[in-house]
Coordinates of C-alpha atoms and ligand atoms in Angstrom, one line a residue:
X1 CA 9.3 -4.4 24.0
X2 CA 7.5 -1.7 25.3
X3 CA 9.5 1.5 25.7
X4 CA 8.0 3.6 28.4
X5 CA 4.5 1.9 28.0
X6 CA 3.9 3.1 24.6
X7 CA 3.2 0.5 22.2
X8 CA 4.7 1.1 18.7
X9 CA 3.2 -0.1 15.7
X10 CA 4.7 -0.7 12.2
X11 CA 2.4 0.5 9.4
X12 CA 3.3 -1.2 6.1
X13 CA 1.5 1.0 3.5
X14 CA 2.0 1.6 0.0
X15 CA -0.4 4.3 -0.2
X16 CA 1.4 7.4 1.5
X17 CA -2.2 9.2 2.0
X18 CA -3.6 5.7 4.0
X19 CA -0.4 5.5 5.7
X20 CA 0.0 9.2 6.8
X21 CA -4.1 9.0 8.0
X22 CA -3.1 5.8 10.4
X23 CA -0.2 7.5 11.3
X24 CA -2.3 10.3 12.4
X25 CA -5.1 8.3 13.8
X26 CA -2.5 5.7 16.0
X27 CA -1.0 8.6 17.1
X28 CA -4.2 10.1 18.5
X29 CA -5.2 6.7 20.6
X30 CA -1.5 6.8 22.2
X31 CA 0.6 4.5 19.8
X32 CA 3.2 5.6 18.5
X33 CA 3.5 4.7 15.0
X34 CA 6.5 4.0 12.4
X35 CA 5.5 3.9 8.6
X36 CA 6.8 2.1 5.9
X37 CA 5.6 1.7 2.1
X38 CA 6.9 -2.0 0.9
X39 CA 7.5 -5.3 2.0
X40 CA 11.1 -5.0 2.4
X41 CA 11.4 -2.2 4.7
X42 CA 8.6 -3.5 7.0
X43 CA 10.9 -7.1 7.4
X44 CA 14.1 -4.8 8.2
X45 CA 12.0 -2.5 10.5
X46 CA 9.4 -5.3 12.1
X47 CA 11.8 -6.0 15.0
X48 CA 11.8 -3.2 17.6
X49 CA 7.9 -2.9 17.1
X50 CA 4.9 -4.3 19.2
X51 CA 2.6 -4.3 16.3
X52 CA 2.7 -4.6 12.5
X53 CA -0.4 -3.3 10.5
X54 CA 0.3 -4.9 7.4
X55 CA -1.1 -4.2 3.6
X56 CA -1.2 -6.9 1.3
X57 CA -1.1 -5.3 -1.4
X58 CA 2.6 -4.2 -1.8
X59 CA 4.6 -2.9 -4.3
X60 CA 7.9 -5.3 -4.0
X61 CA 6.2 -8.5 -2.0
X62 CA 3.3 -9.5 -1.7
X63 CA 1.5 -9.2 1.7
X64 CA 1.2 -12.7 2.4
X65 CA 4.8 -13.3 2.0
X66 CA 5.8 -11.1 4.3
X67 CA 3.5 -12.2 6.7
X68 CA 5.0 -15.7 6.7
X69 CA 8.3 -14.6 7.0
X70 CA 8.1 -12.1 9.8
X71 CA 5.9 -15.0 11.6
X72 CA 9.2 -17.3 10.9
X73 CA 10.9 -15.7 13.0
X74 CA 8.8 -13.6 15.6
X75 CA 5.5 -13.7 17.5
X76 CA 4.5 -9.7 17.0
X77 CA 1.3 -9.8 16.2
X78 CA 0.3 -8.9 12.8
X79 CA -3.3 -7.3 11.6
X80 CA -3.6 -7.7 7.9
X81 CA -5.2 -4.8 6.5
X82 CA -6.8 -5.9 2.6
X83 CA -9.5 -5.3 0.2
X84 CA -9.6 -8.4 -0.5
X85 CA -12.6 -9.8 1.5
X86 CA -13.6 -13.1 0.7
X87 CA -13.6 -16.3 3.3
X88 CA -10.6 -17.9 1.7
X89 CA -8.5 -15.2 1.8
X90 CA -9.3 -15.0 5.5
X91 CA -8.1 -18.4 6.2
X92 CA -5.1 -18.4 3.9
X93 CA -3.9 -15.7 5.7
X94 CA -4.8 -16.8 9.1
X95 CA -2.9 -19.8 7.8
X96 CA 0.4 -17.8 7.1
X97 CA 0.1 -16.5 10.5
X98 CA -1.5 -13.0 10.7
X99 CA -3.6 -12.5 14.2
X100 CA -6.1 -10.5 12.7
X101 CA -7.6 -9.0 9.5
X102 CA -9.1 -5.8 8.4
X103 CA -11.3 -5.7 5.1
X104 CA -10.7 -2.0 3.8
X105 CA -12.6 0.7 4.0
X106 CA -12.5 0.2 7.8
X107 CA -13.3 3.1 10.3
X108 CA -10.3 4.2 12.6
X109 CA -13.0 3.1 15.3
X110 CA -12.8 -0.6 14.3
X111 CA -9.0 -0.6 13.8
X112 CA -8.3 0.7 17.4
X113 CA -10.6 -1.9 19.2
X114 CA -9.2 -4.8 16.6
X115 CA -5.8 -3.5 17.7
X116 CA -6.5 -3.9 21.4
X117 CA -8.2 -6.9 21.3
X118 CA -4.6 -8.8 19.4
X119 CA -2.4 -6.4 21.8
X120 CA -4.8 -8.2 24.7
X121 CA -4.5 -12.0 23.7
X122 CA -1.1 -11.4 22.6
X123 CA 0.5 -10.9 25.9
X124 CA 3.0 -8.9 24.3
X125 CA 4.0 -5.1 24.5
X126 CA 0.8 -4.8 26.9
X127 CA 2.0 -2.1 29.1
X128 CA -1.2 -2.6 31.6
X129 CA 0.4 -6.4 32.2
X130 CA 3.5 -5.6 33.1
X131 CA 4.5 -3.1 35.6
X132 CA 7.9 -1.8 34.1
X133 CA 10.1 0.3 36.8
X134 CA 13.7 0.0 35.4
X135 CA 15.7 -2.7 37.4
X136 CA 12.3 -4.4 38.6
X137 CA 9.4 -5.8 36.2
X138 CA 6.2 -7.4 37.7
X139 CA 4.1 -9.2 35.1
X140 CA 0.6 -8.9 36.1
X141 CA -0.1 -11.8 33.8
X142 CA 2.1 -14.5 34.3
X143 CA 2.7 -13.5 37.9
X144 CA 6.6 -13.2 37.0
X145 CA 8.8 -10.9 38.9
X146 CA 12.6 -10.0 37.6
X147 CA 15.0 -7.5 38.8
X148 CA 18.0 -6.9 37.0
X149 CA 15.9 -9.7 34.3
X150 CA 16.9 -12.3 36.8
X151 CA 13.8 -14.1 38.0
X152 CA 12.7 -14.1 41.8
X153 CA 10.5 -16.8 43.4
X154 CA 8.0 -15.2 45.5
X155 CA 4.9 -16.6 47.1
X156 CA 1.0 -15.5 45.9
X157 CA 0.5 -12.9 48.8
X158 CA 3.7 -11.5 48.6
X159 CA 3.0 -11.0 44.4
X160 CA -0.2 -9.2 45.1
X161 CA 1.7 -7.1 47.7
X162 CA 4.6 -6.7 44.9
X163 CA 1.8 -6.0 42.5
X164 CA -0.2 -3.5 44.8
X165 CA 2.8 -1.4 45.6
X166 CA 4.6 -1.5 41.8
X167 CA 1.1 -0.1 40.7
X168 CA 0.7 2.8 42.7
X169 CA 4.9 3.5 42.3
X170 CA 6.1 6.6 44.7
X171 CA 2.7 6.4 47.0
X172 CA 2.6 6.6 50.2
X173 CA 0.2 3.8 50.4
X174 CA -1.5 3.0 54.4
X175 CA -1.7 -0.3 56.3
X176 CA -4.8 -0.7 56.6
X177 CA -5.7 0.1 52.8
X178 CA -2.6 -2.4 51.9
X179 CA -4.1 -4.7 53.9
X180 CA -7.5 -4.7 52.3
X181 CA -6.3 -4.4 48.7
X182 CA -4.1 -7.1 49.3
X183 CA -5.8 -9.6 51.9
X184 CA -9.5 -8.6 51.3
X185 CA -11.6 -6.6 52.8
X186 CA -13.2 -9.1 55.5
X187 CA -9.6 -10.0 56.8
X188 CA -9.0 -9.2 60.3
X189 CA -5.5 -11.2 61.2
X190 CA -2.7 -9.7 62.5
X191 CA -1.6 -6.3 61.0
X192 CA 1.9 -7.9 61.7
X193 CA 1.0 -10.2 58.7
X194 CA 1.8 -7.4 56.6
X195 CA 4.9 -6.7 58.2
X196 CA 6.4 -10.2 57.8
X197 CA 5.5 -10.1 54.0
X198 CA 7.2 -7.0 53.6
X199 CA 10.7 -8.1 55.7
X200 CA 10.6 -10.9 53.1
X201 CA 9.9 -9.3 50.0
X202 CA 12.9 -6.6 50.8
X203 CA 14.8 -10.0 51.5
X204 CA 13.8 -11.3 48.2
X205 CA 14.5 -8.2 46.2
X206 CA 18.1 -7.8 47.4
X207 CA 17.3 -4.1 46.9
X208 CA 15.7 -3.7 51.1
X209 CA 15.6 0.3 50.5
X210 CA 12.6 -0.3 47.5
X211 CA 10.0 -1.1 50.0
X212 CA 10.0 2.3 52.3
X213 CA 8.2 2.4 55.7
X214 CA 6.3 5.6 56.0
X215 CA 5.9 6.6 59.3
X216 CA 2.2 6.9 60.4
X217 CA 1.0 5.6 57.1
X218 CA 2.6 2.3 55.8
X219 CA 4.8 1.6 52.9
X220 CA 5.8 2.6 49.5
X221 CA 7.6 1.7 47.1
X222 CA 10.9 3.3 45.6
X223 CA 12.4 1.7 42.7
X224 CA 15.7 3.5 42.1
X225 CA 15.9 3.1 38.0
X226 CA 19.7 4.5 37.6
X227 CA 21.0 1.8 40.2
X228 CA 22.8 -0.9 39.1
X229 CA 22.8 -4.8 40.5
X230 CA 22.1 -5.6 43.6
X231 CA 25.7 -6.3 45.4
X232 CA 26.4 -9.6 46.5
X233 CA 24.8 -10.4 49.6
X234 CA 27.7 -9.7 52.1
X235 CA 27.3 -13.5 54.1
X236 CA 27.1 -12.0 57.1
Ligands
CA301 CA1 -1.5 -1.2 -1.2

C-alpha cells in the first residue's frame, strides 16, 4: 500500500481552493496527496491510496454514496469531511462506513491528528508498523514476516531480533547492545544465545548473506532489494 513509507491520500473536493489548501497542508505533514473534485473520480482513483478524505457535498454523487460504495469493496479508511454537523448525520455516516468525520471549518491542526489517529487503528498503509525492505517485510504489528510475500514461521525472540535489525537497516549494530535491545537489559546468559538465533534466522530467511557478521562488533542487516527469490534450497 505504502510506497516508500509515504502514505497517499485521496482528497475528494469539489471546491478547487479547499482542495488545493489540503493539498498544500498534507503535503507539508509528509503525505502525499492526490485530488479529485467529484464522486466519480474519487471511486476510479480510491484504489492505489491509503487514505480518502472525502466531501459530502459533491457535485455528481452524493458523499454518502460514495462512501458506501468504496466501503463495498475496500477497507481504506475514509474521514468524511462535511458542514453538515448534527448527531444524525454522524451516525448515518458512521453507518455507511466512514472511520471518521470532520465538521467544516476545521483547522489543518485537527485534520492531521484525526488523520493519524484512523491511519493508527487502521493498521493499514502505517509505514511505522511495517518495516518494508524490498524482498523482506516485518510487520511490527501482527508479528508477520514475508520474504518474497511468502510467509515465514519464526519464534518470538527471533522476531524481536528480525525486528531490531530490519529497524536500524545497513547498521553495524554490536552484541552486546543486540543483546540488551533484544533480551533485556538484566540478561546475562550466554552471548552464544545470540549466535544460535542468528544461524537460524539466516536458515529461516533462505537469504544467509542478509544477516552480516561484523567483525569486532556484531551483526547487520543487508537486505539486497534488486535480488530475486531465494533459490531452492540445494538438498545437500
Ligand atoms: Ca463540496
Amino acid at each position: 500500500m505504502c510506497d516508500g513509507g509515504v502514505v497517499k491520500i485521496l482528497v475528494v473536493e469539489d471546491d478547487p481552493a479547499i482542495a488545493e489548501s489540503l493539498a498544500v497542508g498534507l503535503g507539508r505533514h509528509g503525505f502525499e496527496a492526490e485530488v479529485v473534485h467529484d464522486g466519480t473520480s474519487a471511486l476510479h482513483q480510491a484504489d492505489g491510496c491509503d487514505l480518502v478524505l472525502l466531501d459530502l457535498g459533491l457535485p455528481d454523487l452524493d458523499g454518502s454514496e460514495v462512501c458506501r460504495r468504496l466501503r463495498e469493496r475496500s477497507n481504506t479508511p475514509i474521514i468524511v469531511l462535511s458542514a453538515r454537523s448534527n448527531e444524525l448525520d454522524r451516525v448515518v455516516l458512521l453507518d455507511t462506513g466512514a472511520d471518521d468525520y470532520v465538521v467544516k471549518p476545521f483547522g489543518l491542526r485537527e485534520l492531521i491528528a484525526r488523520i493519524r489517529a484512523v491511519i493508527r487503528r487502521s493498521g493499514t498503509g502505517v509505514p511505522d508498523h511495517r518495516l518494508d525492505l524490498g524482498p523482506l517485510v516485518v510487520d511490527l504489528r501482527s508479528h508477520e514476516v514475508s520474504v518474497d510475500g511468502t510467509p515465514i514461521e519464526v519464534t518470538p525472540k527471533e522476531f524481536d531480533l528480525l525486528a531490531h535489525l530490519a529497524s536500524n537497516p545497513g547498521a553495524a549494530l554490536n552484541r552486546r547492545s543486540i543483546l540488551e535491545e533484544v533480551w533485556d537489559v538484566n540478561w546475562y546468559g550466554s552471548p552464544k544465545t545470540l549466535d544460535v538465533h542468528v544461524a537460524s534466522l539466516r536458515r529461516k530467511l533462505g537469504h544467509p548473506e542478509w544477516i552480516q557478521a561484523v567483525r569486532g562488533v556484531g551483526f547487520k542487516l543487508v537486505v539486497d532489494a534488486t535480488a530475486g527469490p531465494a533459490d531452492e534450497p540445494d538438498g545437500a
